[in-house]
Tab-separated table of C-alpha atoms in Angstrom:
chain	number	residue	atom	x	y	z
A	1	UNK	CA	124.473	-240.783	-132.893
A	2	UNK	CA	121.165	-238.417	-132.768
A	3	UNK	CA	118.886	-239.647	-130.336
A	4	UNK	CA	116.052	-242.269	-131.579
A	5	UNK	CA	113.009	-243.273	-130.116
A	6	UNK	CA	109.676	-245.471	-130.150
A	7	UNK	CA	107.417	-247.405	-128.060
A	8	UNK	CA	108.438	-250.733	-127.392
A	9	UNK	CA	105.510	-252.053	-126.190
A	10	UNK	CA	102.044	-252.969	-128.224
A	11	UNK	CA	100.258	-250.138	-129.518
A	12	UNK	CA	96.383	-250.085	-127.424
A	13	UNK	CA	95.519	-249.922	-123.953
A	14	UNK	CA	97.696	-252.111	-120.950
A	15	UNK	CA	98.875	-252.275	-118.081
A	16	UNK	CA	102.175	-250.424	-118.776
A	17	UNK	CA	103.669	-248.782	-121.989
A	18	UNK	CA	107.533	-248.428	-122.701
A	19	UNK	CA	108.938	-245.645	-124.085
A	20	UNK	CA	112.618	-246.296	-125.448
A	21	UNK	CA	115.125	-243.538	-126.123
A	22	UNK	CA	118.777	-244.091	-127.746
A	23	UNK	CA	121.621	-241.973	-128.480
A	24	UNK	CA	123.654	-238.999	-127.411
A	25	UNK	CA	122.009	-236.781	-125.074
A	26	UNK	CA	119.100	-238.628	-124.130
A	27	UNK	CA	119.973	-238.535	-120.596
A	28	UNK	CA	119.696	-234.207	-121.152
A	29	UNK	CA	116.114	-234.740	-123.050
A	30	UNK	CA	114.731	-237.135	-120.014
A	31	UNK	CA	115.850	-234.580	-117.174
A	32	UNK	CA	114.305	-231.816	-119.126
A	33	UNK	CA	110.679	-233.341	-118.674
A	34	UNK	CA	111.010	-236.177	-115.733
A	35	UNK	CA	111.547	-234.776	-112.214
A	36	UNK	CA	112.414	-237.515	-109.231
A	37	UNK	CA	113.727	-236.811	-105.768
A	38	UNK	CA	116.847	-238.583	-106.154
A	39	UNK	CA	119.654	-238.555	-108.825
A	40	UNK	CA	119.281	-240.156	-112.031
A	41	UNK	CA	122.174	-243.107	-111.849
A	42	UNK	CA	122.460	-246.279	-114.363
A	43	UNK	CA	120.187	-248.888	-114.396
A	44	UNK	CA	118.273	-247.868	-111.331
A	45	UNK	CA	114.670	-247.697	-111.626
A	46	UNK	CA	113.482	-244.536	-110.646
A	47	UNK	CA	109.958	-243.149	-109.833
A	48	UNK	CA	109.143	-239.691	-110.762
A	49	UNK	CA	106.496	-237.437	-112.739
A	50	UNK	CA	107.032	-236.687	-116.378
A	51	UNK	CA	105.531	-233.263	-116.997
A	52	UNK	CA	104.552	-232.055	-120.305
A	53	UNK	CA	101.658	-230.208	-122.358
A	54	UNK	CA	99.269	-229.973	-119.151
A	55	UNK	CA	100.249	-234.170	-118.482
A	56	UNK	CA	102.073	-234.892	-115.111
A	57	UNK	CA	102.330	-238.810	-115.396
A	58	UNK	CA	104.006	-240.659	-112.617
A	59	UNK	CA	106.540	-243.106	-114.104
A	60	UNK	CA	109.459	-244.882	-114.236
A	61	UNK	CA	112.676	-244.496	-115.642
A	62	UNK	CA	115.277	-247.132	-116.374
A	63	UNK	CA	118.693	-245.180	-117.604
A	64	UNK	CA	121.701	-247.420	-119.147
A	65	UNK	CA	124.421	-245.795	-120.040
A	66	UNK	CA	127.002	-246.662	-122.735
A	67	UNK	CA	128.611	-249.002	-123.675
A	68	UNK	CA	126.836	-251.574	-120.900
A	69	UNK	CA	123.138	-251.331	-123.003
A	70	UNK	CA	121.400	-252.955	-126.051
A	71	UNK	CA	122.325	-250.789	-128.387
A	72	UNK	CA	125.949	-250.131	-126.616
A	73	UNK	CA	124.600	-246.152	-126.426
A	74	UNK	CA	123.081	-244.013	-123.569
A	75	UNK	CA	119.672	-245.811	-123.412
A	76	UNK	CA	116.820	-244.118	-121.072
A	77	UNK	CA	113.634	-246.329	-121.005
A	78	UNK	CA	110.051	-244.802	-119.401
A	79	UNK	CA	107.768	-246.600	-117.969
A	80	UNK	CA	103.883	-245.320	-117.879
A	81	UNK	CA	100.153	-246.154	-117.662
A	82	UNK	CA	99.110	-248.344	-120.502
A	83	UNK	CA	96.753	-245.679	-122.247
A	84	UNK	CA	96.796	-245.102	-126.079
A	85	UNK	CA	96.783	-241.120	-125.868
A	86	UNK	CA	99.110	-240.607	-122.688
A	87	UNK	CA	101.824	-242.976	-124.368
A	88	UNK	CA	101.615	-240.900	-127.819
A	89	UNK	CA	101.576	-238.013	-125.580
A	90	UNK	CA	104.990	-239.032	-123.914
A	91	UNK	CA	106.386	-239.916	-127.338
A	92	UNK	CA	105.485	-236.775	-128.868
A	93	UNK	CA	106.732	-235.124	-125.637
A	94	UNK	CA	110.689	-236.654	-126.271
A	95	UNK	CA	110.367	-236.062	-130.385
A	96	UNK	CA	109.728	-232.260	-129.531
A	97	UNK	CA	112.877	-232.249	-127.357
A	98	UNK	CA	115.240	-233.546	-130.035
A	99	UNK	CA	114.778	-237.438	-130.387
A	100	UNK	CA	113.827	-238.683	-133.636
A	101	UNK	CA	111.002	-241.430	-134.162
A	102	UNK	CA	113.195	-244.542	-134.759
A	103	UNK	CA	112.738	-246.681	-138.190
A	104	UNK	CA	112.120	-250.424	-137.512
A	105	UNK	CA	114.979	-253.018	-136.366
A	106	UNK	CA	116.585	-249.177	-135.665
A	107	UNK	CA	117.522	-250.275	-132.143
A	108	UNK	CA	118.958	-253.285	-133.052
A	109	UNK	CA	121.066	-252.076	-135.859
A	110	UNK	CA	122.692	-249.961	-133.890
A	111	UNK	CA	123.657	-252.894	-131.625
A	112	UNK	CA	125.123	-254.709	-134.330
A	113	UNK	CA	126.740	-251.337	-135.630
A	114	UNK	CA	128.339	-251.359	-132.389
A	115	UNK	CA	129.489	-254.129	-131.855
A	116	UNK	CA	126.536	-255.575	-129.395
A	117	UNK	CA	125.665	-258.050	-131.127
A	118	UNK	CA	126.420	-260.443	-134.683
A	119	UNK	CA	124.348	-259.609	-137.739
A	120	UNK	CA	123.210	-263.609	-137.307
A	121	UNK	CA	122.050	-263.309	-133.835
A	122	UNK	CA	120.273	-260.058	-134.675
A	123	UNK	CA	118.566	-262.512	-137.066
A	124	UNK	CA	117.939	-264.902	-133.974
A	125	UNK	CA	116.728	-262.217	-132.640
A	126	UNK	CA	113.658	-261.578	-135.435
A	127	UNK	CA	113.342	-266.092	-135.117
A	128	UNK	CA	112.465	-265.510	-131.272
A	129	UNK	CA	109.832	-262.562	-131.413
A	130	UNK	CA	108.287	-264.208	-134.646
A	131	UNK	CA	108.174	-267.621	-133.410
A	132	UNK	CA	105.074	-269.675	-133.811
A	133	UNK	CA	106.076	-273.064	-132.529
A	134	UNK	CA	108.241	-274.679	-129.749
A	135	UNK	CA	110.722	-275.781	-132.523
A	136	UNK	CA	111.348	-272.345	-133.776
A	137	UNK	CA	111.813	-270.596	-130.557
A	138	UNK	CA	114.532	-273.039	-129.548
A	139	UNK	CA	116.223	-273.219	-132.997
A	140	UNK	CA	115.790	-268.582	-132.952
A	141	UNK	CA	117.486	-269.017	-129.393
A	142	UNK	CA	120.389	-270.942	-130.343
A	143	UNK	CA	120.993	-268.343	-133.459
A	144	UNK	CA	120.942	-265.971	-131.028
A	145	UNK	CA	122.896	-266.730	-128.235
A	146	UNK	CA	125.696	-266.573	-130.770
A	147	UNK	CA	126.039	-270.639	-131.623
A	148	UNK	CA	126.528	-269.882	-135.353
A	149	UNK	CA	128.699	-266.987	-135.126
A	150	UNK	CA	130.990	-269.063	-132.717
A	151	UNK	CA	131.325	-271.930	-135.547
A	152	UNK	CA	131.684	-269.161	-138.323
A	153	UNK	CA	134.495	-267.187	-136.331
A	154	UNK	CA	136.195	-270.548	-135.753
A	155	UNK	CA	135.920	-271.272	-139.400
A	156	UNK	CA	137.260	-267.559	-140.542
A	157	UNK	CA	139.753	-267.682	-137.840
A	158	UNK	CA	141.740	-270.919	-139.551
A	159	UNK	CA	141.549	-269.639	-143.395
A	160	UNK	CA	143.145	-266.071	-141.541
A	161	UNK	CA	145.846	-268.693	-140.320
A	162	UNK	CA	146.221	-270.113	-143.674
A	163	UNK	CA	145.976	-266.826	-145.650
A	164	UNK	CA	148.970	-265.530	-143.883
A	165	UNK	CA	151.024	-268.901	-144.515
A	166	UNK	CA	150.440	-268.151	-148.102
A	167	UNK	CA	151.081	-264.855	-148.061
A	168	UNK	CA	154.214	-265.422	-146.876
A	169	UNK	CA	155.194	-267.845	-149.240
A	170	UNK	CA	154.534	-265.429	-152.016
A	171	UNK	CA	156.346	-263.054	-150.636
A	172	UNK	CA	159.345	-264.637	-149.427
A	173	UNK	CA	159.586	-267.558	-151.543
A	174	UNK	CA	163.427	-268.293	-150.516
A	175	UNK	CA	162.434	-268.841	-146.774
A	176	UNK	CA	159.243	-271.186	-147.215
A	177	UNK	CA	158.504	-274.378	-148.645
A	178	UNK	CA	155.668	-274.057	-151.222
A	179	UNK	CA	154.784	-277.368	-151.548
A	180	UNK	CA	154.700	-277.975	-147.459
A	181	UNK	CA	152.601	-274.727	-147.351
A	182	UNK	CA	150.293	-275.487	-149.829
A	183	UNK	CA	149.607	-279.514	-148.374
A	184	UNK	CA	148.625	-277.660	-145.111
A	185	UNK	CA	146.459	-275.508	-146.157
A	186	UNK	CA	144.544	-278.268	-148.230
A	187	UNK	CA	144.066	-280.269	-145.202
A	188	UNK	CA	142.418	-277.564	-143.540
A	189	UNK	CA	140.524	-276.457	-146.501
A	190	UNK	CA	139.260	-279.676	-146.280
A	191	UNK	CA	138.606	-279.469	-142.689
A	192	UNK	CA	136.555	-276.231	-143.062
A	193	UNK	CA	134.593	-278.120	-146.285
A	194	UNK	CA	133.485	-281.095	-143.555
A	195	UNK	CA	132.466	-278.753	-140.994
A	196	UNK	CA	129.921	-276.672	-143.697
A	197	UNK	CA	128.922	-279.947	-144.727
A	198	UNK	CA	127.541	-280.505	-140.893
A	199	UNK	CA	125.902	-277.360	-140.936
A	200	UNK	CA	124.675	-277.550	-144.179
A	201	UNK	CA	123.367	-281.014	-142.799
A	202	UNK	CA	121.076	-279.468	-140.705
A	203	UNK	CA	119.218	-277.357	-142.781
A	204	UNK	CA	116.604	-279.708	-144.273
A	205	UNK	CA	115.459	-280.135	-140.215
A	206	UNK	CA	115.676	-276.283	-140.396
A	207	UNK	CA	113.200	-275.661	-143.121
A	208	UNK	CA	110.855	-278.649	-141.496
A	209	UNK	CA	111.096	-275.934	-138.430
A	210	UNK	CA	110.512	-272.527	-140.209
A	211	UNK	CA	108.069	-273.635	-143.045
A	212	UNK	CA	106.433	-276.446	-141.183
A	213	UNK	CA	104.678	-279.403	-143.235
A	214	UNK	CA	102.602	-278.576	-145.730
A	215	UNK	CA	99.721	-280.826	-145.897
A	216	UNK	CA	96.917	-281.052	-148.594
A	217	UNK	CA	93.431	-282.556	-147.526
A	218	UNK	CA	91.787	-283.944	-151.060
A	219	UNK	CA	89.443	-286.097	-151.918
A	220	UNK	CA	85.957	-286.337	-154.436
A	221	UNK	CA	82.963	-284.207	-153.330
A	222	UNK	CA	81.013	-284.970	-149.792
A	223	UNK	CA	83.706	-287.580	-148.371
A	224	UNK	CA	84.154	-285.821	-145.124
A	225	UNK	CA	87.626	-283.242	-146.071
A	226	UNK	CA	86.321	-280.274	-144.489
A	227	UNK	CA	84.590	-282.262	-141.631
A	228	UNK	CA	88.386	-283.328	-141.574
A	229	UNK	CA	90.006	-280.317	-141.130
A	230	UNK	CA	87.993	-279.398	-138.399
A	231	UNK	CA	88.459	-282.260	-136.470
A	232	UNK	CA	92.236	-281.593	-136.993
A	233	UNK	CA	92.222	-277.625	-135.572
A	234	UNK	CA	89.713	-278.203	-133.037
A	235	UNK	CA	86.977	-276.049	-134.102
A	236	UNK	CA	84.407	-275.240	-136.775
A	237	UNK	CA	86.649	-273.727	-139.730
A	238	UNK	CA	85.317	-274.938	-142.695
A	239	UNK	CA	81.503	-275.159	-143.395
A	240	UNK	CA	80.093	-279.010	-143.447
A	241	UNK	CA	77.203	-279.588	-145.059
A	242	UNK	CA	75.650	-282.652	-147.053
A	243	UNK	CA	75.452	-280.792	-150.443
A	244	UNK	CA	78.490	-281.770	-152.782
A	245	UNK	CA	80.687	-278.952	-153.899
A	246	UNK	CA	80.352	-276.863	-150.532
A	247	UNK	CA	84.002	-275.971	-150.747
A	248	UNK	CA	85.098	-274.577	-153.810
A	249	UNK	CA	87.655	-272.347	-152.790
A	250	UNK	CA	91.132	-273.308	-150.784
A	251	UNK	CA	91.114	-272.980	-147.237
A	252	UNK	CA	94.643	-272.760	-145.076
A	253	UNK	CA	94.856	-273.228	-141.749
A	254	UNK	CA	97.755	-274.143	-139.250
A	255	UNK	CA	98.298	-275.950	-135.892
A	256	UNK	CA	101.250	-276.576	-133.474
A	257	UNK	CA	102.237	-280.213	-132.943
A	258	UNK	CA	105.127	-281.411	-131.403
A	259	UNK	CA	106.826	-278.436	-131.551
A	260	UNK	CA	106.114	-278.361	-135.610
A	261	UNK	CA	103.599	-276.474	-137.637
A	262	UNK	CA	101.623	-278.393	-139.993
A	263	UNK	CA	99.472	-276.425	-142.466
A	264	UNK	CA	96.405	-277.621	-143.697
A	265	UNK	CA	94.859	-277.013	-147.378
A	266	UNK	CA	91.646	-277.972	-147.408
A	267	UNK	CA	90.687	-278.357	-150.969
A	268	UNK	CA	87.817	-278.501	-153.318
A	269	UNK	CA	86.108	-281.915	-153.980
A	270	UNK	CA	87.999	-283.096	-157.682
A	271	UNK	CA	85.245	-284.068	-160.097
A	272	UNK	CA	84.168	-283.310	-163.467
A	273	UNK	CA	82.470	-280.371	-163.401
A	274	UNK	CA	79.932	-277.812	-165.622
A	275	UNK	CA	80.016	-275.250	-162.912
A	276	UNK	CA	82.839	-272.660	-163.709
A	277	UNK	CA	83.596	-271.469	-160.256
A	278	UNK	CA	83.292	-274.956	-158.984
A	279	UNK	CA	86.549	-275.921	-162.140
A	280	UNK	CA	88.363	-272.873	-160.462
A	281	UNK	CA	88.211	-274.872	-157.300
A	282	UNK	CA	89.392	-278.115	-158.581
A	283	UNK	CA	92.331	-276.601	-161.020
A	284	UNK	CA	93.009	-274.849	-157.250
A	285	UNK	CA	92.690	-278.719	-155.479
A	286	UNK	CA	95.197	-279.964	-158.171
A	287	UNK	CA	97.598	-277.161	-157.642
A	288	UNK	CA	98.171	-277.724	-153.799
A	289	UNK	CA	98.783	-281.469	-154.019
A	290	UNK	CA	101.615	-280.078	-156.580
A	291	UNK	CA	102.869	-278.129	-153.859
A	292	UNK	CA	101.987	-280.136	-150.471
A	293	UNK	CA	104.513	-281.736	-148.628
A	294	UNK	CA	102.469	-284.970	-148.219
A	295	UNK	CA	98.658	-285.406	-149.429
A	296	UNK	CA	95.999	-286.684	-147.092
A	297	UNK	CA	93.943	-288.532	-149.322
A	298	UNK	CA	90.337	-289.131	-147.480
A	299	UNK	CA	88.208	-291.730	-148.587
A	300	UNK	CA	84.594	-292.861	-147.689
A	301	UNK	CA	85.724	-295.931	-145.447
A	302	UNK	CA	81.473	-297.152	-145.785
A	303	UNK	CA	81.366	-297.745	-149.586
A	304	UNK	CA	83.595	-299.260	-152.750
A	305	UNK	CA	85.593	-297.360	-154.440
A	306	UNK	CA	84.695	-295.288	-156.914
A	307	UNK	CA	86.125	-294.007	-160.666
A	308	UNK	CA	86.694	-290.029	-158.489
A	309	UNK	CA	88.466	-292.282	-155.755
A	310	UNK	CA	90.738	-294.183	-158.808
A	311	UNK	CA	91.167	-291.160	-160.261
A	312	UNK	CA	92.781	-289.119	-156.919
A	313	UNK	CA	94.742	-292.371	-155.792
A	314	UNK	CA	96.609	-292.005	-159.811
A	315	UNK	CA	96.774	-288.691	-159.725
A	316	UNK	CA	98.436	-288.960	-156.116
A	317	UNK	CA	100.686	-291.785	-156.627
A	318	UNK	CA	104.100	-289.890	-156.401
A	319	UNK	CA	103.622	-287.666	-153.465
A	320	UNK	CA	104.262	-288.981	-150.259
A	321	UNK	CA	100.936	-289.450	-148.498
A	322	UNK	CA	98.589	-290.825	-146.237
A	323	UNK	CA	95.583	-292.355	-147.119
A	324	UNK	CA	92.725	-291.797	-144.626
A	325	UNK	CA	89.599	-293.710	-144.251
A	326	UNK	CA	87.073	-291.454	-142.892
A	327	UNK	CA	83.358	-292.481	-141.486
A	328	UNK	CA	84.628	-295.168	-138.907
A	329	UNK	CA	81.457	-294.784	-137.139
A	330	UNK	CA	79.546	-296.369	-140.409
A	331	UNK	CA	79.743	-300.117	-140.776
A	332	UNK	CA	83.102	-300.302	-142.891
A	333	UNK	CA	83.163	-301.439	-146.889
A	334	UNK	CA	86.628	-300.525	-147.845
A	335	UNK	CA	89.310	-302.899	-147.843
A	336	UNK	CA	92.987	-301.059	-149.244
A	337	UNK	CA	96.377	-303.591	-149.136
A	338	UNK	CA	97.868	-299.811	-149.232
A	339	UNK	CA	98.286	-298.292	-145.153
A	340	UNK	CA	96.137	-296.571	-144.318
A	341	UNK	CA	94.481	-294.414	-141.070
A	342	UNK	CA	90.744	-294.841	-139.669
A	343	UNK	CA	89.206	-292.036	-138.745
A	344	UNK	CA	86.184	-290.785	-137.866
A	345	UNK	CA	85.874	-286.855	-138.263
A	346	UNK	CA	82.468	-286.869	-137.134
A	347	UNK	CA	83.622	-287.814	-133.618
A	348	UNK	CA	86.794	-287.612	-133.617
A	349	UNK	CA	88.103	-290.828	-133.420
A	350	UNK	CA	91.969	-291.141	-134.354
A	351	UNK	CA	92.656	-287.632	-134.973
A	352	UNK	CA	95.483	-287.743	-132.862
A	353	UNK	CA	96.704	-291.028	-134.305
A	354	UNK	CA	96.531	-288.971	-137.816
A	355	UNK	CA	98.851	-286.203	-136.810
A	356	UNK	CA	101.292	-288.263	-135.273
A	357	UNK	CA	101.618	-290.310	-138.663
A	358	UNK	CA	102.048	-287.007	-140.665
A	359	UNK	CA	104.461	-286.091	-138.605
A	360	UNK	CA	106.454	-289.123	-138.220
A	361	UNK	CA	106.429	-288.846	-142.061
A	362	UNK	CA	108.635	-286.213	-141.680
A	363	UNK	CA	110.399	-285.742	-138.565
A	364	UNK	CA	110.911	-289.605	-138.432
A	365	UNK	CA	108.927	-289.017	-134.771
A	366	UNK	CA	111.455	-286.943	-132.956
A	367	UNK	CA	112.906	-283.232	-133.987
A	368	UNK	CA	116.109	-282.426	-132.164
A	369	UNK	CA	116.139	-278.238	-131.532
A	370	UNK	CA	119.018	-278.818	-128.999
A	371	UNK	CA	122.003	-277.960	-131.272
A	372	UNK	CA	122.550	-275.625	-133.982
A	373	UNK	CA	119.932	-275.618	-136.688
A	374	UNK	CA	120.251	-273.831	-139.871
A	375	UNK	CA	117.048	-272.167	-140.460
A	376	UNK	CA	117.557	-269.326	-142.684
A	377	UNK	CA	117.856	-268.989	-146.198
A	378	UNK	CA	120.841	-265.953	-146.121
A	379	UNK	CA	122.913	-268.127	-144.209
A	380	UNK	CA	122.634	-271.333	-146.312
A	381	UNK	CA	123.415	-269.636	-149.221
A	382	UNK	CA	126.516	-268.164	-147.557
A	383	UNK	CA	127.757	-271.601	-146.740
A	384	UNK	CA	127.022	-273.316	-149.616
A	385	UNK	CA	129.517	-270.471	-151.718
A	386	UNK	CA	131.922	-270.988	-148.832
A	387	UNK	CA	131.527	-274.287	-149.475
A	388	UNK	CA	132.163	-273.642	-153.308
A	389	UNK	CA	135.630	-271.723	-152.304
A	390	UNK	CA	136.856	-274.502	-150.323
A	391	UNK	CA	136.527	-276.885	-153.275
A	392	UNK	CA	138.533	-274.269	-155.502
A	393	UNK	CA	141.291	-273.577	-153.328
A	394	UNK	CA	141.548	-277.762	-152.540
A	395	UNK	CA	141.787	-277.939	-156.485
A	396	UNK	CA	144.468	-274.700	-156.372
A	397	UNK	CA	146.492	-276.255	-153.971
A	398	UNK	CA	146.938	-279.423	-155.728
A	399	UNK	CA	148.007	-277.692	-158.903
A	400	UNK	CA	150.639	-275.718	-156.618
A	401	UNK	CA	149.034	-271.986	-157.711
A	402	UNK	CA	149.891	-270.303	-154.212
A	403	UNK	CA	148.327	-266.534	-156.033
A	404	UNK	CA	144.914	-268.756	-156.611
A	405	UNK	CA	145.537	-270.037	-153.269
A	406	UNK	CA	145.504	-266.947	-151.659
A	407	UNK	CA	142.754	-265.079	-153.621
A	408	UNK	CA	140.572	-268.200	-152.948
A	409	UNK	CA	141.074	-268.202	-149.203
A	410	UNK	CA	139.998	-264.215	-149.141
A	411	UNK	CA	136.724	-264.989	-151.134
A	412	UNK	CA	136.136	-267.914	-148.855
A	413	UNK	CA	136.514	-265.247	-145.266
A	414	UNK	CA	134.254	-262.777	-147.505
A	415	UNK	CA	131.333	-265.449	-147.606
A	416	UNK	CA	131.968	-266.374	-144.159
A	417	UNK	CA	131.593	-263.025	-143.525
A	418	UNK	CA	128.322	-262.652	-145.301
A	419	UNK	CA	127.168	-264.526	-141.849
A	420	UNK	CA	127.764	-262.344	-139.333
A	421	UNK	CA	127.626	-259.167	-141.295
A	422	UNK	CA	131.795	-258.468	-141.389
A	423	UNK	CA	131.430	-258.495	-145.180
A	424	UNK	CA	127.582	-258.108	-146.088
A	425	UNK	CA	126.369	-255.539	-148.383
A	426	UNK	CA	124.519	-252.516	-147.161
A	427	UNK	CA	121.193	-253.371	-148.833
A	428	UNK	CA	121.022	-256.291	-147.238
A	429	UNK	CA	121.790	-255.251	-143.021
A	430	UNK	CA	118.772	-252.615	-144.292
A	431	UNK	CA	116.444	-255.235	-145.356
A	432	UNK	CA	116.999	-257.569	-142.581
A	433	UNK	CA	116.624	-254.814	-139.863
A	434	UNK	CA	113.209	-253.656	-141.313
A	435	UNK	CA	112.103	-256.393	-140.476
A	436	UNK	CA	112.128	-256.030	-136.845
A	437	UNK	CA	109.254	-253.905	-135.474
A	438	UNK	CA	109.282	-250.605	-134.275
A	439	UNK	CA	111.069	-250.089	-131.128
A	440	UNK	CA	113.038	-253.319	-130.976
């Protein structure tokens, strides 16, 4: 294929900057503009001085040669100074010798075009490098060693089996026995249905991982929510000040704990209201405890409650949450027969015991990344209509209709398929790949 390439390495000054090149003939392009006292021999790393437009950078080169690279094509790498201009300079430098500046993923896809890698690990791939948390790196590792793909292949492997048994029996119905045939091939149907269930099982844990838990701070005006969510972060997000109202306006922000992100929504005090922008805020407030995960309701722990504090415990009643009594360091007023956490945002006292709660809430205090976890959406939706298939060919086979049978079994390898890319569409390897960067 015509030689691609990019940098591979942050755009801005560094230590180093890589310079990737892919494709037939980019061994010619590098030996036109890199000189070195020795011969040019896969995956050495060579010093010499690339020369071009008045530059005369010493570098290194890195050459792998197809099939044993990334992208299972000749691969030459460079290796220079860190600076801005002299990296653009070297790219420029291969462009005008007949490389073309890669799209993004375009590496990558070319790997899974030949045969490098699965169009799921590629995904594991994007998991890793966009990883925010403990959790997801492990669960974007597993996807991309090839842990999926290996339960997939398995899967697509014993409907093959099965599709041929059929097959024969349709074609050569005087040397089979239909009924035998068909009673085998619903036991493993229903074998391949328990084994999407398991995977399928995972996938709640999986969105836990890759959304995180989506936490909504509320409570009536001046009652400590944005003192809160600092105390949370660790530092001085949201302003604090002693005038009701302050925040009128959302504010998300999102920490690491455990290995799981938990995003905060710091919300406007709810209250009736005159002031317009100050309603905006509140109709805001109601609409992310609609769509939190749990609600951290924060009351005054020093005084009674009141008709605002009524009003947010009703209106809060059938989302999971945590009520949280802030202002431990006042003498204490408030006595709930609802649990409840004591905090003091202030000074910080039980922060910690606060995040553990919320996140015992939902990960029941432990999250296990050491198996396969089920993280993305494309993949979920491929097994649940595999998992469709399965439960019409179990229903064709016990009706004896070996043509339904058969047809059934295909469709079911097709959405396996959808998986690991054997069977995806076009539109959808493109959209999946642009979302690498450029140079990867």
């Amino acid at each position: 294929m015509k030689p691609i390439v990019a940098v591979s390495t942050p755009v801005g000054a560094g230590a180093i900057s890589i310079v990737r090149m892919s494709g037939d003939g980019v061994l010619d392009i590098a030996r036109r503009l890199f000189s070195c006292k020795e011969d040019i021999t896969p995956r050495k790393v060579i010093l010499g001085t690339f020369s071009y437009n008045g530059i005369n950078e010493k570098c290194l080169l890195v050459y792998f040669k197809a099939p044993h690279s990334y992208t299972g094509e000749d691969i030459v790498e460079f290796q220079c100074h860190g600076g801005e201009l002299l990296t653009r300079e070297v790219l420029n430098a291969l462009i005008n010798n007949g490389a073309r500046l890669a799209e993004n993923g375009e590496f990558t896809k070319r790997a899974f075009l030949n045969g490098k890698v699965s169009l799921d690990s590629a995904e594991g791939i994007i998991d890793v490098i966009n990883a925010g948390t403990e959790a997801e790196l492990k669960a974007g590792y597993n996807l991309m060693s090839g842990k999926l793909y290996q339960e997939v292949k398995a899967l697509q492997d014993k409907v093959t089996d099965e599709l041929a048994s059929v097959d024969m029996t349709l074609d050569y119905p005087e040397h089979d026995d239909e009924g035998e045939t068909l009673e085998h091939t619903k036991s493993v149907l229903k074998e391949v249905e328990s084994k999407i269930h398991a995977l399928l099982a995972t996938a709640g844990t999986g969105k836990l991982i890759k959304s995180g838990i989506n936490a909504a701070i509320v409570g009536k005006p001046n009652v400590g929510k944005s003192s809160l969510l600092n105390a949370l972060l660790g530092e001085d997000r949201a302003i604090v000040t002693d005038v009701a109202g302050t925040t009128r306006d959302t504010i998300t922000e999102s920490i690491a704990y455990k290995g799981i992100k938990i995003n905060f929504v710091d919300t406007a005090g709810v209250r009736d209201s005159e002031n317009v922008v100050e309603k905006i805020g509140i109709d805001r407030s109601k609409r992310a405890i609609d769509m939190a995960d749990i609600v951290l309701l924060v009351l005054d722990s020093s005084e009674e409650l009141t008709d605002e504090d009524r009003e947010l415990l009703d209106l809060t009643k059938s989302k999971p949450r945590i009520l949280v009594l802030n202002k431990s360091d006042k003498k204490k007023a408030l006595n709930l027969k609802e649990k409840y956490v004591l905090v003091s945002a202030k000074d910080g006292v039980n922060i910690e015991e606060l995040k553990e709660e919320i996140f015992n809430v939902f990960a029941g205090g432990k999250i296990d990344t050491s198996g396969l976890i089920l993280t993305n959406v494309r993949h979920i939706e491929a097994l649940n209509a595999a998992l469709e298939k399965c439960r019409q060919g179990i229903s064709a086979c016990e009706i004896h209709t070996p043509d339904i049978v058969s047809f059934t079994l295909k469709e079911l390898w097709q959405e396996l398929g959808k998986i690991t890319g054997e069977t995806e569409t076009e539109s959808i390897i493109d959209a999946i790949f642009s979302k690498f960067c450029l140079g990867k």
